[in-house]
Coordinates of C-alpha atoms in Angstrom, one line a residue:
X868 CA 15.1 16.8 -8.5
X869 CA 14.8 15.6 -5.1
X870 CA 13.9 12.1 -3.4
X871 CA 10.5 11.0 -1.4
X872 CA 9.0 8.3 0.2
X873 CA 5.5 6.6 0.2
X874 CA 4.6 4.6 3.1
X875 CA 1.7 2.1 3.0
X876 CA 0.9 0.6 6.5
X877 CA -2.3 -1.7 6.2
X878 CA -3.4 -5.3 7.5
X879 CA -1.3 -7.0 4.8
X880 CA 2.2 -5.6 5.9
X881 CA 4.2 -2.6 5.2
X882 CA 5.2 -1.6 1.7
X883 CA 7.7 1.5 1.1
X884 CA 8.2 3.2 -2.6
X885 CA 11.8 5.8 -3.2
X886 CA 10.9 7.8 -6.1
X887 CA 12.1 11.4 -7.5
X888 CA 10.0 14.4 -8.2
X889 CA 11.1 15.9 -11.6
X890 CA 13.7 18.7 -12.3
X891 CA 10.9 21.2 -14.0
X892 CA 10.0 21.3 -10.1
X893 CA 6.1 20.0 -10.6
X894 CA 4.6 18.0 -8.5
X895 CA 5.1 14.4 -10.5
X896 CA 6.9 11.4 -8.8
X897 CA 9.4 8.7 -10.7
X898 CA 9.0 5.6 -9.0
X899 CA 12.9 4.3 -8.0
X900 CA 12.7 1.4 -5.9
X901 CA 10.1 -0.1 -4.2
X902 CA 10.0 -2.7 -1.3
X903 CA 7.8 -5.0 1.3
X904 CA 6.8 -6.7 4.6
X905 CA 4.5 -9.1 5.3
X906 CA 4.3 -8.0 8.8
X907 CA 1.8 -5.5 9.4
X908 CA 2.6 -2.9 12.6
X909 CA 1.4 -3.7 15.6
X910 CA -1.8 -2.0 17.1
X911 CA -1.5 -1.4 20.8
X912 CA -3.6 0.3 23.6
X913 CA -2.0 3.8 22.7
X914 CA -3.1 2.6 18.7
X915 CA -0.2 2.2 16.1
X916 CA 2.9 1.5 17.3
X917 CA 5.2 4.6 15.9
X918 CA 8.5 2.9 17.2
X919 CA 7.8 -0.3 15.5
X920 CA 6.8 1.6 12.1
X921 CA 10.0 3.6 12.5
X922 CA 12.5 1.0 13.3
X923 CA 11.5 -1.0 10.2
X924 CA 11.3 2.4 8.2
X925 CA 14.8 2.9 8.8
X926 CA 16.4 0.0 7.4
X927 CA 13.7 0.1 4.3
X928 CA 15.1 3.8 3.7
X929 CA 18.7 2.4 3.3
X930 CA 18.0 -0.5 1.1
X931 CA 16.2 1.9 -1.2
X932 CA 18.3 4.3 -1.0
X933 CA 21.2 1.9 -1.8
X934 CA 19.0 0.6 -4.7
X935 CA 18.5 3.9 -6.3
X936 CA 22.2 4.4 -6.0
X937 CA 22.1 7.4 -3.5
X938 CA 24.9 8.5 -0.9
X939 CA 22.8 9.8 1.8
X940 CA 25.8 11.3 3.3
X941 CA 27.0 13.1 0.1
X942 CA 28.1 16.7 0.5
X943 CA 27.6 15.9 4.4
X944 CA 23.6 16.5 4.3
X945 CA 22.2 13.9 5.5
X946 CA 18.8 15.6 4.6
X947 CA 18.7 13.3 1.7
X948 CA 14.4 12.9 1.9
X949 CA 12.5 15.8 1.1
X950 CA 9.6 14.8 2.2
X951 CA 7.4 11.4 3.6
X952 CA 3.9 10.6 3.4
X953 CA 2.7 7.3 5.5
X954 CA -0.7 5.9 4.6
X955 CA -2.0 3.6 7.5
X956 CA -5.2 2.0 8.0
X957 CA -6.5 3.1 11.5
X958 CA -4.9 6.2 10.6
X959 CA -7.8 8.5 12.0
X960 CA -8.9 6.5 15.1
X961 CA -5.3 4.8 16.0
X962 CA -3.2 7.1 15.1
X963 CA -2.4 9.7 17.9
X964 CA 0.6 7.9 18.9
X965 CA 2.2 8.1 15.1
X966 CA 1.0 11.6 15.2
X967 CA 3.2 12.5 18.6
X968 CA 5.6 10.6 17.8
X969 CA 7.2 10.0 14.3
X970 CA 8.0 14.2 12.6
X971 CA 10.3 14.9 15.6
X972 CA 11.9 11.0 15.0
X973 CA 12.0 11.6 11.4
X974 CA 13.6 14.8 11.7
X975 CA 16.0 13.3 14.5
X976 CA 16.8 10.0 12.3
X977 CA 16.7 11.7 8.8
X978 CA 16.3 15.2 8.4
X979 CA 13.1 14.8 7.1
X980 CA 11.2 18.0 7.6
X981 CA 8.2 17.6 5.7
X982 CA 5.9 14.6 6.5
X983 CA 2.4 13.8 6.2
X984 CA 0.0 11.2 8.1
X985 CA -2.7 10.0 5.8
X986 CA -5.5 7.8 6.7
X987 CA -5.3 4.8 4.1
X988 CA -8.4 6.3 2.7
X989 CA -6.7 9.4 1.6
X990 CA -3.8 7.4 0.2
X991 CA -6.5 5.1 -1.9
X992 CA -8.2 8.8 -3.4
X993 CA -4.6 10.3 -4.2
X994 CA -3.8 6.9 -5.8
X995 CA -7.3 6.8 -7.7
X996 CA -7.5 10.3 -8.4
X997 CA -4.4 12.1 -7.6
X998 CA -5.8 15.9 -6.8
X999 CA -8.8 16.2 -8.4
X1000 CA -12.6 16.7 -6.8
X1001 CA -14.6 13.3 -6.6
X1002 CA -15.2 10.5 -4.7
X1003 CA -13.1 7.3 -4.4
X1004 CA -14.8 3.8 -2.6
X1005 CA -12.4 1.7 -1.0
X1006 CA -13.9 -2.0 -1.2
X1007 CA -12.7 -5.3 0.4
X1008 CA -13.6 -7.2 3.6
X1009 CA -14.7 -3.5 4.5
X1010 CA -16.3 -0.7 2.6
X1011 CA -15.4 3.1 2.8
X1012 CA -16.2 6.2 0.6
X1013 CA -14.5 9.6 0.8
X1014 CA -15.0 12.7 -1.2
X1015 CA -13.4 16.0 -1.5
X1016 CA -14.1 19.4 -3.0
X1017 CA -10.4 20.0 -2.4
X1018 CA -12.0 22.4 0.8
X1019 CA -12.5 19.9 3.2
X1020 CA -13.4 16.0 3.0
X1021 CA -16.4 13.7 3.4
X1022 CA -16.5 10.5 4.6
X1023 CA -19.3 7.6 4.6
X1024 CA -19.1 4.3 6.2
X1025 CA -15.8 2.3 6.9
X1026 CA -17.5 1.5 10.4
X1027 CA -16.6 -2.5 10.9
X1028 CA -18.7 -5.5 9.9
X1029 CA -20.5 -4.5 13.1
X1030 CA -22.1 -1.1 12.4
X1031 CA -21.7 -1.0 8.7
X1032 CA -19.1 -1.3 6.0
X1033 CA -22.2 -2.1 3.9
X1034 CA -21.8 -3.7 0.7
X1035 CA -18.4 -4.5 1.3
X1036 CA -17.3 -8.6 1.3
X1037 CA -17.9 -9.3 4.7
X1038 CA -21.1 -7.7 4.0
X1039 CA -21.9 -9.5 1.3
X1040 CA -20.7 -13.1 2.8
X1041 CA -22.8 -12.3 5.9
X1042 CA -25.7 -11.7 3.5
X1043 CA -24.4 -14.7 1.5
X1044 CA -24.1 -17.5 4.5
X1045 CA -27.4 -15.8 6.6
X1046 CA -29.5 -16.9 2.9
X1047 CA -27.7 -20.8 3.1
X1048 CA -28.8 -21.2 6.5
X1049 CA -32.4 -19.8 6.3
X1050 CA -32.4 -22.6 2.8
X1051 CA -30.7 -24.9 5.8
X1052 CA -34.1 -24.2 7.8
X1053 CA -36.4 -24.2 5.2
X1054 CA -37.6 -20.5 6.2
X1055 CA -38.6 -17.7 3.4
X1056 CA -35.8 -15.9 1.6
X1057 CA -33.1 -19.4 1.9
X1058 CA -30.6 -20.2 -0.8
X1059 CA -30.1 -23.9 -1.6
X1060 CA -27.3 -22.6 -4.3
X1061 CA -25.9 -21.0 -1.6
X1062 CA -26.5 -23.3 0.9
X1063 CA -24.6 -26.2 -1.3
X1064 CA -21.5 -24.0 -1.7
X1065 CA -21.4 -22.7 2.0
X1066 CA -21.4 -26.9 3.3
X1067 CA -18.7 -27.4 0.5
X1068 CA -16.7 -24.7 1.9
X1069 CA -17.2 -24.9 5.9
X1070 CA -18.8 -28.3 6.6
X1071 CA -22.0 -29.0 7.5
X1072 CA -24.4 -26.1 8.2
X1073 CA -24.8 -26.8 12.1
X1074 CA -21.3 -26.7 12.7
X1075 CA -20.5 -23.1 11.1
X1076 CA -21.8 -21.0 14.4
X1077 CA -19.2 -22.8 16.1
X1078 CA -16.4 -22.8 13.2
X1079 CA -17.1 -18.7 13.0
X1080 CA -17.6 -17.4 16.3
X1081 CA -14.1 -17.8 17.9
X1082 CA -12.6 -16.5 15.4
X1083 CA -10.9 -13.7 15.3
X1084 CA -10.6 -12.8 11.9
X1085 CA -14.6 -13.5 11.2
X1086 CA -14.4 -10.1 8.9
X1087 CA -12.0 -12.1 6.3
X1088 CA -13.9 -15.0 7.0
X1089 CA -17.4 -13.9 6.1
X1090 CA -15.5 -11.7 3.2
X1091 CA -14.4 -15.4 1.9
X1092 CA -17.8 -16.4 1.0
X1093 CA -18.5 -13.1 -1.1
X1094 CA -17.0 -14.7 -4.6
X1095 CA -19.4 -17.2 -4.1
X1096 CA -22.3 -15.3 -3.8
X1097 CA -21.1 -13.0 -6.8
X1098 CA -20.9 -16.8 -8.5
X1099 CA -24.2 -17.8 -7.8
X1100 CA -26.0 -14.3 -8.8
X1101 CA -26.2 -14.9 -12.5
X1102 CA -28.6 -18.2 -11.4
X1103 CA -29.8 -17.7 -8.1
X1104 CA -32.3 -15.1 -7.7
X1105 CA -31.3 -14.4 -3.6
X1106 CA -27.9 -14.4 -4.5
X1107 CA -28.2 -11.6 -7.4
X1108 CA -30.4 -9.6 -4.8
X1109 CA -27.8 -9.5 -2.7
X1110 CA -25.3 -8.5 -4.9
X1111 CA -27.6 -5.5 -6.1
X1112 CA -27.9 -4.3 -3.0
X1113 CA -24.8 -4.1 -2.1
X1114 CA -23.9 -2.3 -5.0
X1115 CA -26.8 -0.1 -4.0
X1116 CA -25.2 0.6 -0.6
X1117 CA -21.9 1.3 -2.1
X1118 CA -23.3 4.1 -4.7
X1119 CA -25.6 5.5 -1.6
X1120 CA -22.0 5.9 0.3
X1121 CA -20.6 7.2 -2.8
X1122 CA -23.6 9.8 -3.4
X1123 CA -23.5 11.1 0.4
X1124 CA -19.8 11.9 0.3
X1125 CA -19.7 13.6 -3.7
X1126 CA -19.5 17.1 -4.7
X1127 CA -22.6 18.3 -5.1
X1128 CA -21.1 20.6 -8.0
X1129 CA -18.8 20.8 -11.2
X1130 CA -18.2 16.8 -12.7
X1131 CA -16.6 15.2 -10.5
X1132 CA -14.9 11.7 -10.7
X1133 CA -16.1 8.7 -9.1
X1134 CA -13.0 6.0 -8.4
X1135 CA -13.4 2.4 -7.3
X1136 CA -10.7 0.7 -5.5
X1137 CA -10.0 -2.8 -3.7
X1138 CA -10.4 -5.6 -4.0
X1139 CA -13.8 -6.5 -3.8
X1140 CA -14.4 -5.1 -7.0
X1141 CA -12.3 -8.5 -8.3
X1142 CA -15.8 -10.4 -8.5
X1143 CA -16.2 -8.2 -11.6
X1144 CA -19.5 -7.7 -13.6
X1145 CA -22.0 -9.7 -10.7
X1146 CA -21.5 -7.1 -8.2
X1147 CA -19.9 -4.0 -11.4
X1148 CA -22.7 -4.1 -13.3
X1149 CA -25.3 -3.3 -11.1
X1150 CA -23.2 -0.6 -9.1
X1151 CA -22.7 1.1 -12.8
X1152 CA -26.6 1.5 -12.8
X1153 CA -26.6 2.5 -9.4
X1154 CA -23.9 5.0 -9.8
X1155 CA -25.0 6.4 -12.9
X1156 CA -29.1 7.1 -11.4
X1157 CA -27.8 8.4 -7.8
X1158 CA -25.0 10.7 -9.6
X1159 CA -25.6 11.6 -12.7
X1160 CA -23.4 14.6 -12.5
X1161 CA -20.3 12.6 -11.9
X1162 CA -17.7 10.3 -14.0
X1163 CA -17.1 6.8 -13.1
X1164 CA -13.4 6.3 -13.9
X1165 CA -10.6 3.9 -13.5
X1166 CA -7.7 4.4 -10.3
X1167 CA -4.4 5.3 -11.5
X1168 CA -2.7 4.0 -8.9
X1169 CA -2.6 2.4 -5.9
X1170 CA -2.6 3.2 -2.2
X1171 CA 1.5 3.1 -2.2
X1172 CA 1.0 5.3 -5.6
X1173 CA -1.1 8.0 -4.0
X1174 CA 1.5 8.3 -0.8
X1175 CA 4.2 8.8 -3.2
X1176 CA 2.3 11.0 -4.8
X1177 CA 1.4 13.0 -1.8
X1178 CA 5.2 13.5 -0.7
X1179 CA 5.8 14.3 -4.1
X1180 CA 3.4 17.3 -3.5
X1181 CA 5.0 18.2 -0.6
X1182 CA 8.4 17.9 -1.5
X1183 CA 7.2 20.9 -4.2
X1184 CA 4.9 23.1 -2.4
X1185 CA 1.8 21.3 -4.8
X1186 CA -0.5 19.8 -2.0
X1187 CA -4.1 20.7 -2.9
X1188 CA -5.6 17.5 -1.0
X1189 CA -7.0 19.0 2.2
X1190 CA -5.6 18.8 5.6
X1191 CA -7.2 17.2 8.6
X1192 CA -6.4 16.4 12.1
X1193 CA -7.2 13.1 11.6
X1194 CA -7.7 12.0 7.7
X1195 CA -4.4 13.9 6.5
X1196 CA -1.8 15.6 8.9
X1197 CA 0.7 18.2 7.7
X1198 CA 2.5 19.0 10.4
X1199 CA 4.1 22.5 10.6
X1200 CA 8.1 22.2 9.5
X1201 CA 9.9 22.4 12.6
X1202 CA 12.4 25.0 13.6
X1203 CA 16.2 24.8 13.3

């Protein structure tokens, strides 16, 4: 038996999970002890802060360490982890500094010598789907699909509110609030359903522009309006039709990123798939006619699950998940 650690870094805060991979030596992690906080890790110009993630790390390792009721300085080894596997969002476009940075602090700070950097993404498909071929969507204010063979990954969307992340809930809010202001105008394609919930919500319709434009946050805030729009579908024609295709856009992300062979498993994760059968029942038929080779299933786990899981596979020489400089980084055990 040895000890590892999940790490999930993500817009919500930090969470941490101790668990123990079992005597027989396979691959499969006990969750110990878990624990959280609410303060997500700063993103600076050089991307996520590695000494910030650390120095709360540290403390996090003790407590669950304490928890679990492990000495880490038992038999004078203070290589008490086995291995680490951090999951953050921004992973592979802000995360050269944690890539630089954090195995040689590890290794200083714990004798941790087998780490790996995951993309959030890859922590959501090791959650869903542990190491098997498929596909797993991540859906919530944003949208992301990524597929492996177990040779090499695929990835679709997950561009911003901006470029994409089509189908996702700021997506779909966008759609939503666009169709109560063209009702507002009295153009083609308006919502007065919509339009009655958007002035319940934000006020009256002139006022949003200025109400959504300075904010910061207008991704969350256009997301807010999706359960709306998923209420007004099953009586609002413009409402289900945008719905449909946004579980349209999801299964096209879905089918460019799937194994074109064998049967693999299609995963859904996030939150956005809360606004159940308005926006589920459509993507089923979308999913089914775009991939009919492939098995809509139900995740396992979580993000926080599928990083434990990952150290668990390292920690025992099991890691089938590919590596990638920038989706999932092993690096080499150092010397000495």
């Amino acid at each position: 038996m040895s000890w590892v650690l999940g790490v999930d870094s993500g817009g919500s805060g930090l969470r941490f999970a101790l668990g123990s991979t079992a005597p027989d030596g396979s691959a499969a992690v006990t969750t110990v002890a878990t624990t959280a906080s609410a303060e997500p890790v700063r993103t600076g110009p050089s991307g996520i802060d590695a000494g910030q993630l650390l120095a709360r790390l540290l403390p996090a390792v003790e407590a669950l360490l304490a928890e679990a009721g492990v000495d880490p300085g038992a038999g004078g080894d203070r290589t008490t982890l086995s291995a680490v596997a951090v999951g953050a969002a921004g992973m592979a476009t802000l995360g050269a500094g944690l890539r630089a940075e954090l195995p040689a602090a590890l290794e200083r700070s714990l004798g941790v010598r087998r780490l790996a950097l995951a993309a959030d993404a890859v922590t959501a498909y090791a959650g869903a789907l542990g190491q098997r071929p498929g596909v797993v969507v991540a859906a919530g204010t944003g949208m992301i699909a990524l597929g492996t063979d177990l040779t090499g990954w695929q990835r679709a969307d997950g561009w911003g509110h901006l470029l994409g992340d089509c189908g996702g809930g700021a997506w779909i809010g966008r759609a939503g609030l666009e169709a109560a202001m063209r009702a507002y105008d009295g153009r083609r394609g308006g919502s007065p359903a919509l339009l009655s919930r958007m002035e319940a919500i934000f006020g009256p319709a002139p006022e949003l522009p200025g109400l959504l434009y300075p904010r910061t946050d207008r991704p969350a805030v256009l997301a807010s309006f999706a359960p709306e729009v998923a209420r007004c579908a099953a009586d609002d024609p413009v409402a289900e039709g945008i719905v449909s295709t946004a579980a349209r856009h999801i299964a096209e992300a879905a089918a460019a990123v799937c194994p074109p062979a064998g049967a693999p498993e299609v995963a859904l994760t996030g939150g956005l798939f809360g606004l159940g059968d308005p926006l589920l029942g459509p993507l089923r038929a979308e999913l089914a006619g775009q991939l009919p080779h492939a098995t809509t299933v139900s995740a396992a786990a979580d993000p926080l699950g599928g990083a434990l899981l990952i150290a668990g596979a390292l920690a025992t020489d099991a890691l089938r998940l590919p590596p990638d400089a920038r989706l999932l980084n092993v690096p080499t055990e150092q010397d000495g």
